[in-house]
Structures are given as structure tokens and as C-alpha cells.
PDB file of C-alpha atoms and ligand atoms in Angstrom:
ATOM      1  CA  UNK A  22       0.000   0.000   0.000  1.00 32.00           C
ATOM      2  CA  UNK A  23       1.494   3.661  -1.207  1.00 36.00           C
ATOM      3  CA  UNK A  24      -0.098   5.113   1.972  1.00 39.00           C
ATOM      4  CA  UNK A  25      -1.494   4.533   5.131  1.00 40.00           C
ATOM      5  CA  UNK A  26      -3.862   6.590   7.351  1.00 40.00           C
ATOM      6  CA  UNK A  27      -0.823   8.955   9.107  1.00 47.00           C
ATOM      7  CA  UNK A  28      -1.661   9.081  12.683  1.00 50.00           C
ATOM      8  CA  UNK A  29       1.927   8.459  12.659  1.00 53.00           C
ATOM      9  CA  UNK A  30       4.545   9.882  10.466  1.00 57.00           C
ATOM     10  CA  UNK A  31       5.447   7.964   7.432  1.00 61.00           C
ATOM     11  CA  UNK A  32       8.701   7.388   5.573  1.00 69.00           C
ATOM     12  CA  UNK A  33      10.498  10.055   7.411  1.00 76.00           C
ATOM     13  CA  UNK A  34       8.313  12.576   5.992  1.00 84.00           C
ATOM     14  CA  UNK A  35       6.735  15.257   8.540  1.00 88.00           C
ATOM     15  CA  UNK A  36       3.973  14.999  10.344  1.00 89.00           C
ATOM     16  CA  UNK A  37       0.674  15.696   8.265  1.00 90.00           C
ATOM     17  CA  UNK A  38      -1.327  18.246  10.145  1.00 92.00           C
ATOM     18  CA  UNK A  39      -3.433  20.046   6.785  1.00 92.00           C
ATOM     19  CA  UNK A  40      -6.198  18.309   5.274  1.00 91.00           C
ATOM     20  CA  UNK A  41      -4.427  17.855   1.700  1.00 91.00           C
ATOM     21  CA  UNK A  42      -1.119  16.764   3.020  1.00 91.00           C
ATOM     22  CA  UNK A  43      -1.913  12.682   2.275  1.00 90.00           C
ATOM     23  CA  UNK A  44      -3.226  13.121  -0.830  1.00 91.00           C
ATOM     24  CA  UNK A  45       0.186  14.866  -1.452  1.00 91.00           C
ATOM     25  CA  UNK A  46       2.201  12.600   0.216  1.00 90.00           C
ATOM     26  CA  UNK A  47       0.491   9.281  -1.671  1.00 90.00           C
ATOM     27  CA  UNK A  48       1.333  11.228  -4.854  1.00 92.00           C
ATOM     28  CA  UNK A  49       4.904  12.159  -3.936  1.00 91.00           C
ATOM     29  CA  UNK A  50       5.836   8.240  -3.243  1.00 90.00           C
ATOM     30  CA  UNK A  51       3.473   6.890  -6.351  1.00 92.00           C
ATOM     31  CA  UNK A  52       6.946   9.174  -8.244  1.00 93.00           C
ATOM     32  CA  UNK A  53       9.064   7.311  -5.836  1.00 93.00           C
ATOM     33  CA  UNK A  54       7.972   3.796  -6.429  1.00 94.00           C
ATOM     34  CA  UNK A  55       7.530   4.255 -10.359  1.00 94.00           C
ATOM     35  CA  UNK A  56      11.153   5.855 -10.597  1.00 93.00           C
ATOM     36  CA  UNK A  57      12.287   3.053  -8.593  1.00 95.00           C
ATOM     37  CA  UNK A  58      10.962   0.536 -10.504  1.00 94.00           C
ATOM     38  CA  UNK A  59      12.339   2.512 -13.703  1.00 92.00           C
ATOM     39  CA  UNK A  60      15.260   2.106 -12.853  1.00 94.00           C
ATOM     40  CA  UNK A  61      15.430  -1.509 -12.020  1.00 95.00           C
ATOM     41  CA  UNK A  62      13.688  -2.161 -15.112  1.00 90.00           C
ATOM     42  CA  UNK A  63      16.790   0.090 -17.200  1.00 89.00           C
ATOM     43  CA  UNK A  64      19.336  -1.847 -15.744  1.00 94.00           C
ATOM     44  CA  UNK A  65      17.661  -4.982 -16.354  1.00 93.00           C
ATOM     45  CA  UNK A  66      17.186  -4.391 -19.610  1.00 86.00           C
ATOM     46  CA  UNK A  67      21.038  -2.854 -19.825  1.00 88.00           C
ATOM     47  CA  UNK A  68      22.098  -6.064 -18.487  1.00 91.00           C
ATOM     48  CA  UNK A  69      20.155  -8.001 -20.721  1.00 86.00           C
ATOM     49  CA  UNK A  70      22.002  -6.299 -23.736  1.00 82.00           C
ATOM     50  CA  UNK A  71      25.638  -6.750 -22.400  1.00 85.00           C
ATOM     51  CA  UNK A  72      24.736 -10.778 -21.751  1.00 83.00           C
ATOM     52  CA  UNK A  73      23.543 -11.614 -25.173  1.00 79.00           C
ATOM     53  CA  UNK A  74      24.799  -9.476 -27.325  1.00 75.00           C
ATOM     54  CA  UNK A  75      24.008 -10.337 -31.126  1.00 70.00           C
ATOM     55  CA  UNK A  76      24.925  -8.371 -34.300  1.00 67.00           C
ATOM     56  CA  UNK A  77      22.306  -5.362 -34.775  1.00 66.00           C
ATOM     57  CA  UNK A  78      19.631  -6.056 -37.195  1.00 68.00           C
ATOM     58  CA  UNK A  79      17.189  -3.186 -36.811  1.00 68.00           C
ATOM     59  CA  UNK A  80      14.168  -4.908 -37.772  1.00 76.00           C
ATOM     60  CA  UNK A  81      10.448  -3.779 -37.483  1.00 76.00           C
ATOM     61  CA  UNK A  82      10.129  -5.409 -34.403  1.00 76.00           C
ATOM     62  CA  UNK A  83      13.251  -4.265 -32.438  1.00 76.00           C
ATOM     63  CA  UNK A  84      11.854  -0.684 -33.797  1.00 79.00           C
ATOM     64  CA  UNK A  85       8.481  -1.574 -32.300  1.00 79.00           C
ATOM     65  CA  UNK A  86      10.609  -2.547 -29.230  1.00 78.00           C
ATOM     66  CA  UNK A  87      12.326   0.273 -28.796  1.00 79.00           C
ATOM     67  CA  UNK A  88       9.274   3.241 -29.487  1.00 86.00           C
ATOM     68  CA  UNK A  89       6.729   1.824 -27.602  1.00 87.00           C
ATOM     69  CA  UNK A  90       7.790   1.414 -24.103  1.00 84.00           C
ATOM     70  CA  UNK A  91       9.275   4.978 -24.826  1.00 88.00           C
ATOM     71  CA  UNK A  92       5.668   6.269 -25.579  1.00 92.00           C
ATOM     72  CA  UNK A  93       4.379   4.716 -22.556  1.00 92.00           C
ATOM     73  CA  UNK A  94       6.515   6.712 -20.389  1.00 91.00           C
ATOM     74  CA  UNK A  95       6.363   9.999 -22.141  1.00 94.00           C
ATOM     75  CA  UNK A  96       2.296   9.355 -21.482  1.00 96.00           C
ATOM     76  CA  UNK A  97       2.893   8.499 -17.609  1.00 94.00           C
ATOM     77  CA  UNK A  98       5.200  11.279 -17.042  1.00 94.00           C
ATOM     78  CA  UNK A  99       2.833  13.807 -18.503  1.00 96.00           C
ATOM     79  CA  UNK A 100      -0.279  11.676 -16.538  1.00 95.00           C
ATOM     80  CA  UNK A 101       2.105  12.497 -12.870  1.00 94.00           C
ATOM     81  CA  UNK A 102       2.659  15.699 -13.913  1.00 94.00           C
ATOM     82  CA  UNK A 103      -0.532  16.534 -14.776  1.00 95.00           C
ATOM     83  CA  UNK A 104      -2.058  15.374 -11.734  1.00 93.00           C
ATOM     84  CA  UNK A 105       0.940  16.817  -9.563  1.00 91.00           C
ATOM     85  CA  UNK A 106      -0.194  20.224 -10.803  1.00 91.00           C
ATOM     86  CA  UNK A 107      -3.682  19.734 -10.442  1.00 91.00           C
ATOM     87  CA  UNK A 108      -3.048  19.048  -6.186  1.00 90.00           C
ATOM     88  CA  UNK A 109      -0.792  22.329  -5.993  1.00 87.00           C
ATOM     89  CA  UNK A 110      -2.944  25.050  -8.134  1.00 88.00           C
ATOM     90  CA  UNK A 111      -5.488  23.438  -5.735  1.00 86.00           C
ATOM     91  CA  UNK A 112      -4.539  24.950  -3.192  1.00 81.00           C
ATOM     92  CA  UNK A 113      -3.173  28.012  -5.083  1.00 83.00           C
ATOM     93  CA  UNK A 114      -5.612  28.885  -8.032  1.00 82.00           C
ATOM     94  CA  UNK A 115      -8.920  27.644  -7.302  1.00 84.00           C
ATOM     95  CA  UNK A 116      -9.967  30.079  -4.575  1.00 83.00           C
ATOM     96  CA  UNK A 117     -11.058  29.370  -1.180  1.00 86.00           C
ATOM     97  CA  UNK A 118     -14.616  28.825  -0.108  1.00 88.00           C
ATOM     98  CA  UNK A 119     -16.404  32.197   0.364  1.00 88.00           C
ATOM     99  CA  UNK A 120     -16.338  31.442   4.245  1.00 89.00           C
ATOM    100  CA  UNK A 121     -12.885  30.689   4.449  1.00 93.00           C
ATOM    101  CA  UNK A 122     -10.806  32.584   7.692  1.00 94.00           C
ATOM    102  CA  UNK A 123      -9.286  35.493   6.086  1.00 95.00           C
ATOM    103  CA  UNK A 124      -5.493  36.040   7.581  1.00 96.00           C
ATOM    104  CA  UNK A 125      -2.876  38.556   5.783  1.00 96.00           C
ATOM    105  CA  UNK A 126       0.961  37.098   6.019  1.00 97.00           C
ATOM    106  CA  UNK A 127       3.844  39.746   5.030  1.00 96.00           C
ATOM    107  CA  UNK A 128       7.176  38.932   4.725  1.00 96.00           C
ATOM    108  CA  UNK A 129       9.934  41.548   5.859  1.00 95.00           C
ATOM    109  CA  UNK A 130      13.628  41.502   6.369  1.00 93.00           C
ATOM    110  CA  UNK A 131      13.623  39.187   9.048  1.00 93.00           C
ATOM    111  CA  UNK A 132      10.466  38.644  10.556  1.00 95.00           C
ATOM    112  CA  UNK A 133       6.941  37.198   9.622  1.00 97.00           C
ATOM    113  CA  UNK A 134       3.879  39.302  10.598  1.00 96.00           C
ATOM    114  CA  UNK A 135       0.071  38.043  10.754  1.00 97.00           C
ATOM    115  CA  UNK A 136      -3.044  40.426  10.624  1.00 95.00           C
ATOM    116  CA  UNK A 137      -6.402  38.704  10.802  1.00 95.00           C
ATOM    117  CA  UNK A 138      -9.425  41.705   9.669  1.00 93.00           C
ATOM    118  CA  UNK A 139     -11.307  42.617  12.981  1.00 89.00           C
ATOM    119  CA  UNK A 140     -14.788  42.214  13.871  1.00 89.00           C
ATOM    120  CA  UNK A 141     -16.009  44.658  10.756  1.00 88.00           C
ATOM    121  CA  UNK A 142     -13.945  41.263   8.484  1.00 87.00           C
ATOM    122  CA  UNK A 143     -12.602  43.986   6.247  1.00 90.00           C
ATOM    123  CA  UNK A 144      -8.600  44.526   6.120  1.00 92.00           C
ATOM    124  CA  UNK A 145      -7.667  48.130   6.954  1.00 90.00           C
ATOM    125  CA  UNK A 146      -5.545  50.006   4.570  1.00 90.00           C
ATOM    126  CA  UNK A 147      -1.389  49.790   4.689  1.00 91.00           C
ATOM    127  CA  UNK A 148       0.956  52.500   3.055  1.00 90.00           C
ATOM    128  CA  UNK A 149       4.499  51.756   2.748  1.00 89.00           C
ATOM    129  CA  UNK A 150       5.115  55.142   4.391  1.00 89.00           C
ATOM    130  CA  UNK A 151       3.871  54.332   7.659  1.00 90.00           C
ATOM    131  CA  UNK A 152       6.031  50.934   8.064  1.00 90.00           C
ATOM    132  CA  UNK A 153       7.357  51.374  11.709  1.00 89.00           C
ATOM    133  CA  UNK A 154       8.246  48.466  13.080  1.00 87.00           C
ATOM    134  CA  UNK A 155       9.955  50.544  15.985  1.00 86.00           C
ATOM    135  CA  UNK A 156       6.718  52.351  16.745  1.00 87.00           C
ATOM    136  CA  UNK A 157       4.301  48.969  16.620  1.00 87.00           C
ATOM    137  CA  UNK A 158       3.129  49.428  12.899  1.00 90.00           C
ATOM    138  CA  UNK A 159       5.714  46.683  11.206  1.00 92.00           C
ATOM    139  CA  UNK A 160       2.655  46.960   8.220  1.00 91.00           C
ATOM    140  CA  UNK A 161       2.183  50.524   8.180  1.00 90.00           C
ATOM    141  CA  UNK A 162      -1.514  50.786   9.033  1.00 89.00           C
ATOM    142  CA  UNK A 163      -3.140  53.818   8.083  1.00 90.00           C
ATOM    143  CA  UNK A 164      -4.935  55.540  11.390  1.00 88.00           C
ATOM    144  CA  UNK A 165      -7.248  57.570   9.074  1.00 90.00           C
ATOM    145  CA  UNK A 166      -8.552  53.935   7.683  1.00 88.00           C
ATOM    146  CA  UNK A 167     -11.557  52.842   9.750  1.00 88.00           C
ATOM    147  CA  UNK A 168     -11.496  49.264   8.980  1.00 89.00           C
ATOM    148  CA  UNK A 169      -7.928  48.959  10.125  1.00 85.00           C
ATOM    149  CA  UNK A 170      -9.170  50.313  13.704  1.00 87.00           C
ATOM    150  CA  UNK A 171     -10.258  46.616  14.632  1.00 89.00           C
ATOM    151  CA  UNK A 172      -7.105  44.703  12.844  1.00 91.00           C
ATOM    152  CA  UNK A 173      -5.353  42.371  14.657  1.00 92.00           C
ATOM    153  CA  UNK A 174      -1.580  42.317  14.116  1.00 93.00           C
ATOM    154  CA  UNK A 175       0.249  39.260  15.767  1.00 94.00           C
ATOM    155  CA  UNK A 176       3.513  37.694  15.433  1.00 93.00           C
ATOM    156  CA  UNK A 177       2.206  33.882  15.785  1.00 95.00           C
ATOM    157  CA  UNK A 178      -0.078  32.599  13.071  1.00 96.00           C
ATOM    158  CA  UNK A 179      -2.881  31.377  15.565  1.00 97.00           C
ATOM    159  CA  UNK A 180      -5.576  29.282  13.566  1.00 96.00           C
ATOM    160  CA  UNK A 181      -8.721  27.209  14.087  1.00 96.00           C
ATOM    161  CA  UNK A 182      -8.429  23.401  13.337  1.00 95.00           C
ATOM    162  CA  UNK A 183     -10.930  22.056  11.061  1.00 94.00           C
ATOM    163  CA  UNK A 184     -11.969  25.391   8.812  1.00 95.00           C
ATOM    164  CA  UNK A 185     -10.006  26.305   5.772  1.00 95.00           C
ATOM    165  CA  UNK A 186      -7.953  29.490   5.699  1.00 96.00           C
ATOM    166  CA  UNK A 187      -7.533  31.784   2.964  1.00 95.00           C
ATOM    167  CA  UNK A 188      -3.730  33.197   3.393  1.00 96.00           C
ATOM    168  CA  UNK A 189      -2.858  36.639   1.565  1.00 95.00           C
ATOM    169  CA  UNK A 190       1.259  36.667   1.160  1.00 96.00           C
ATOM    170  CA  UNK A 191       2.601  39.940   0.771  1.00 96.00           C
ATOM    171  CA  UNK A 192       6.401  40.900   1.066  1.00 95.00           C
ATOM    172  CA  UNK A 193       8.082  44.398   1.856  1.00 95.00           C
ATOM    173  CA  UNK A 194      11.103  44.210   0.912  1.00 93.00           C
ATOM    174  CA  UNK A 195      12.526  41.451  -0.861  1.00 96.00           C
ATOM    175  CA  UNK A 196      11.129  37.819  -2.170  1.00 97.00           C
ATOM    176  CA  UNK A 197      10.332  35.573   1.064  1.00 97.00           C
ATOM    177  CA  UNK A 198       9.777  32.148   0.749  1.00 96.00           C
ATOM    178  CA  UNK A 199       6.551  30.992   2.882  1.00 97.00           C
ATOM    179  CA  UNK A 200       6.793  27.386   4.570  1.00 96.00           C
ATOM    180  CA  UNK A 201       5.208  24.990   6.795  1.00 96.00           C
ATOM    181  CA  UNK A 202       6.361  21.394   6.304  1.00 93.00           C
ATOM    182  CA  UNK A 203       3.673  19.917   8.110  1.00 94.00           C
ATOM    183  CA  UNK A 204       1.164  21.671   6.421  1.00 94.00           C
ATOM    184  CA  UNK A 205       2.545  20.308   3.292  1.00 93.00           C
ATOM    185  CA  UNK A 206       2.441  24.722   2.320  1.00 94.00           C
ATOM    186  CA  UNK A 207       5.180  26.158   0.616  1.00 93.00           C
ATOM    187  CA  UNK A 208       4.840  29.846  -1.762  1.00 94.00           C
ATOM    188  CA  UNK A 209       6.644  32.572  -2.254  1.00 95.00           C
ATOM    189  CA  UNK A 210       6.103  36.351  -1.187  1.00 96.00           C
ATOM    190  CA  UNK A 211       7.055  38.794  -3.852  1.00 96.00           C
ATOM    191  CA  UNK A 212       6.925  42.258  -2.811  1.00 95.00           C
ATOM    192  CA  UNK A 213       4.282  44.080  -5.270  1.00 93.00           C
ATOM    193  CA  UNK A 214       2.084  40.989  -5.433  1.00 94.00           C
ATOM    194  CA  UNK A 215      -0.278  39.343  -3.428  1.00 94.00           C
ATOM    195  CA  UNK A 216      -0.267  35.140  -3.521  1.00 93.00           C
ATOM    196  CA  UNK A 217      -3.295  33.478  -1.913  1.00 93.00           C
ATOM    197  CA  UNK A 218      -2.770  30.101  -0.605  1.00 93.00           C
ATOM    198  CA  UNK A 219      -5.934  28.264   1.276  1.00 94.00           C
ATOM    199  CA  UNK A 220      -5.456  25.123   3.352  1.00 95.00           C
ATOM    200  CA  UNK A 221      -7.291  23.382   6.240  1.00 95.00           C
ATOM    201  CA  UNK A 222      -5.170  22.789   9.588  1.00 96.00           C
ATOM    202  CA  UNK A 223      -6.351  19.999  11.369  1.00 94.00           C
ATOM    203  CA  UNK A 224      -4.379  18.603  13.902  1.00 93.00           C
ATOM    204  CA  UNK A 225      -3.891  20.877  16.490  1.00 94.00           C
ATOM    205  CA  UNK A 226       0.128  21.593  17.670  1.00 94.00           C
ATOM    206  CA  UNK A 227       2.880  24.326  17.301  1.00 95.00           C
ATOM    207  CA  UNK A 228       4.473  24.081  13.619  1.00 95.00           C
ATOM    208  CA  UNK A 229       7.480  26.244  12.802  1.00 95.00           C
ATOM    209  CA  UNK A 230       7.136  28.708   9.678  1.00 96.00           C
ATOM    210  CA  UNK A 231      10.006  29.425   7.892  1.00 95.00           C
ATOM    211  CA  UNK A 232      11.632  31.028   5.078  1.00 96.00           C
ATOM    212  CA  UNK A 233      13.100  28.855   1.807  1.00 96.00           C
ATOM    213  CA  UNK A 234      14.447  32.048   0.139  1.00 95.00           C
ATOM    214  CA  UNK A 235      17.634  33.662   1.352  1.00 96.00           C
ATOM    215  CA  UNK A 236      16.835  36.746   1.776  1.00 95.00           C
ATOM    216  CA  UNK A 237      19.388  38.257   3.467  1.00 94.00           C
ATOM    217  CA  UNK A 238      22.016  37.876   6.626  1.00 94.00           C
ATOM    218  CA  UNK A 239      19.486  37.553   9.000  1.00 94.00           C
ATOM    219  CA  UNK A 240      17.482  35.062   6.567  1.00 95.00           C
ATOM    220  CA  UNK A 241      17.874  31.796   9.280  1.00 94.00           C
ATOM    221  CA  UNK A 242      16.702  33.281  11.767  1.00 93.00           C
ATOM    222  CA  UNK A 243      13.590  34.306  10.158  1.00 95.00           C
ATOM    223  CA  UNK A 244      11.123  31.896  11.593  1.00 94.00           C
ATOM    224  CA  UNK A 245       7.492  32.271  13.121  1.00 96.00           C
ATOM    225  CA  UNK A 246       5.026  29.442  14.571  1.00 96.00           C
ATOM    226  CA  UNK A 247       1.864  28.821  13.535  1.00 96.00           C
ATOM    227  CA  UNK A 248      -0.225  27.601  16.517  1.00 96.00           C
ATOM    228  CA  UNK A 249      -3.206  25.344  15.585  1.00 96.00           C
ATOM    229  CA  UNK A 250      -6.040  25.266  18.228  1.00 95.00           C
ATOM    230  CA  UNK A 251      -9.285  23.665  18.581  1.00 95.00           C
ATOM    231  CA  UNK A 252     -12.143  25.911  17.824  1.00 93.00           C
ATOM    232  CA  UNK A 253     -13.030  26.927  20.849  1.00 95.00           C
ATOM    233  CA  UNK A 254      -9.665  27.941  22.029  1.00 95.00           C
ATOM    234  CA  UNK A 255      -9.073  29.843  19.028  1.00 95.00           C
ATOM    235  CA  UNK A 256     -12.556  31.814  19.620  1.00 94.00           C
ATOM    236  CA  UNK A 257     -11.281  32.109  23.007  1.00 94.00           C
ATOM    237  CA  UNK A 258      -7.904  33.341  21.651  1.00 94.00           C
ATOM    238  CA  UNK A 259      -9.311  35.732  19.059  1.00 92.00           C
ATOM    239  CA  UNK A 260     -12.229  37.182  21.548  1.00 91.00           C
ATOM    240  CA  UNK A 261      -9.071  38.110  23.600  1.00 91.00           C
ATOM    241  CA  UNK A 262      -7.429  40.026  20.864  1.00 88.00           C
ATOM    242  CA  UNK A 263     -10.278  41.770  19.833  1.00 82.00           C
ATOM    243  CA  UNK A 264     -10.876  43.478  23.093  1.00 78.00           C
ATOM    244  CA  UNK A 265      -7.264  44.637  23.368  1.00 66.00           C
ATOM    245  CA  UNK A 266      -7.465  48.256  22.762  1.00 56.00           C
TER     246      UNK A 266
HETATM  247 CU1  LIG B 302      12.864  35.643   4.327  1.00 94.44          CU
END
């Protein structure tokens, strides 16, 4: 069997903790097995060629012999990649349910920041201007913005298990790479461009985020956690926030 319900992990691969991670992971060692038996069957056959060696005589049927096994693996390699694409645009292109948790992730020189919309569910605006980290704006919130009055700006990524969550990746400064192994998530931040990325968490833990683009000297330590909580520690947790003047 390629795959087996993961309460543990399996083959040394992380823990999966996002709704779409096993269908991922059966996919990802379906290409193992197939290369590996590729490449038994090339050496085989490479043996097979040194042992009884005959005078070449390229007749119809050695032509046959050598085009048609090569058709059948241009056809599965375009079937896996096909289907590999399909699973990541997924969870990249086909746009999260309507009642999906909105969150806002932004990427800066060397530190992750989260912003979830308020109460009113409506991000507030950001100008570049304003960036402060010093004075507590790290996204340069505008004060004159009314639906920014009720954003909350944390430096975890604190989530709900069981509901899907529509990310928004934004970068300041230069390209950050967005990770969670567990989660089976991985996308880039490009500054100028926003990248949606929607997933369901569902087993509840601390996960570490990180960044897979250097981007910079301070680039390993640039590292957040996202905490998953059941849903009514997470209501608990984001009740909390809102009343925080
Ligand atoms: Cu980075």
C-alpha cells in the first residue's frame, strides 16, 4: 500500500497536520515507487544487452521494441505531472470557499507578521510610508482607515483546526519564501504581489514557519510558529485580541 492513514509519520516525511497533506504525500511516493521501478527495469534491460549481445539487425520489431515502451513513459510522465499540478494550483488557483478565515501574512527583512481583519472582516488600509516596526506598525496601518481600527496584528499565526484558511502573502522588501512542512504549504512572497494560498489545519500543535528564500544575513533566523487550536480555544484566543485596545 502507497499510503497509510498517518496518525503516525510515514517514511520520514513530517507529520501531516493540513487536510491535503496525504493526498500529497500518496502522490509524492506513487513518483518514488515508479522511478524506482524505472530504474530496475533500465538496468535490467542494460544487463540483458551486455549478456547476449548479437549483431544489430534493426528490424520492425526491435523498432516496435524500442518506441513503444518509450511512448508509454512519455504518457505516464505527462499523466504524474498533470495530476501533480492539479493538487498544488489546488490549493493556489482555485480560490477558497467564500467562508474561508481570512489572515494577511507579510514577509519583511527578518520577521513574519500576521493580521487577521477585525470584527467589521474587512482589512484596513497599509501605506508603505507608515512601516514602523519601531513604533508597533511593522505593516504601516493607516490611522485615518476605519477598517484597520479593529485589525489584529500578531507575530504567531494562531488558527482554528478544522476550517479552511484563505492566506494573503505579501512581502516588503525582498522575495520571502513561505513554509510549513507539516502543512505540506510552501509559496513565495514577492513584494508588489499578493499570492493566496488556502489550506485546512487539522491537527492541532505548534508548527514552525520558515523562510526557503535567502533573503538576506538575517534570513535563518527568520522563523514564526503557527499555533493550531481547537475551535473553541481559538474563539477564546481571538475574543481576547479583539478586546485589546
Ligand atoms: Cu525571508
Amino acid at each position: 500500500m502507497l499510503y497509510a492513514p498517518q496518525a503516525e509519520r510515514f517514511w520520514h516525511l513530517p507529520l501531516d497536520a493540513a487536510r491535503h497533506g496525504p493526498a500529497l504525500d500518496a502522490q509524492l511516493l506513487l513518483n518514488l515507487w515508479i522511478a524506482l521501478g524505472l530504474i530496475a527495469l533500465a538496468h535490467l534491460i542494460l544487463l540483458g544487452g551486455m549478456a547476449f549481445r548479437r549483431r544489430p539487425t534493426r528490424t520492425m520489431r526491435i523498432r516496435l521494441l524500442e518506441t513503444l515502451p518509450l511512448l508509454i513513459l512519455a504518457i505516464l510522465f505527462a499523466a504524474l505531472g498533470v495530476r501533480s499540478e492539479q493538487m498544488w494550483a489546488a490549493q493556489r488557483y482555485t480560490g477558497a470557499d467564500p467562508a474561508a478565515m481570512q489572515v494577511e501574512v507579510t514577509g519583511a527583512q527578518f520577521v513574519w507578521t500576521f493580521r487577521y481583519p477585525g470584527p467589521d472582516a474587512t482589512f484596513g488600509v497599509t501605506k508603505p510610508g507608515l512601516i514602523a516596526p519601531g513604533e508597533g506598525n511593522p505593516l504601516g496601518l493607516d490611522p485615518d482607515d476605519r477598517h484597520g481600527a479593529d485589525d489584529i496584528v500578531s507575530s504567531q499565526l494562531v488558527l482554528p483546526a478544522g476550517r479552511e484558511v484563505d492566506l494573503t502573502l505579501r512581502a516588503q522588501d525582498v522575495i520571502h519564501g513561505f513554509a510549513v512542512p507539516e502543512m505540506r504549504l510552501k509559496q513565495n512572497a514577492v513584494p508588489g504581489e499578493t499570492a493566496h494560498l488556502h489550506f485546512t489545519p487539522e491537527t492541532p500543535g505548534e508548527y514552525a514557519i520558515l523562510c526557503t528564500q535567502v533573503c538576506g544575513t538575517g534570513h535563518y533566523r527568520m522563523q514564526a510558529v503557527m499555533r493550531v487550536l481547537p475551535a473553541a480555544a481559538f474563539d477564546a484566543w481571538l475574543r481576547a485580541r479583539e478586546q485589546r485596545p
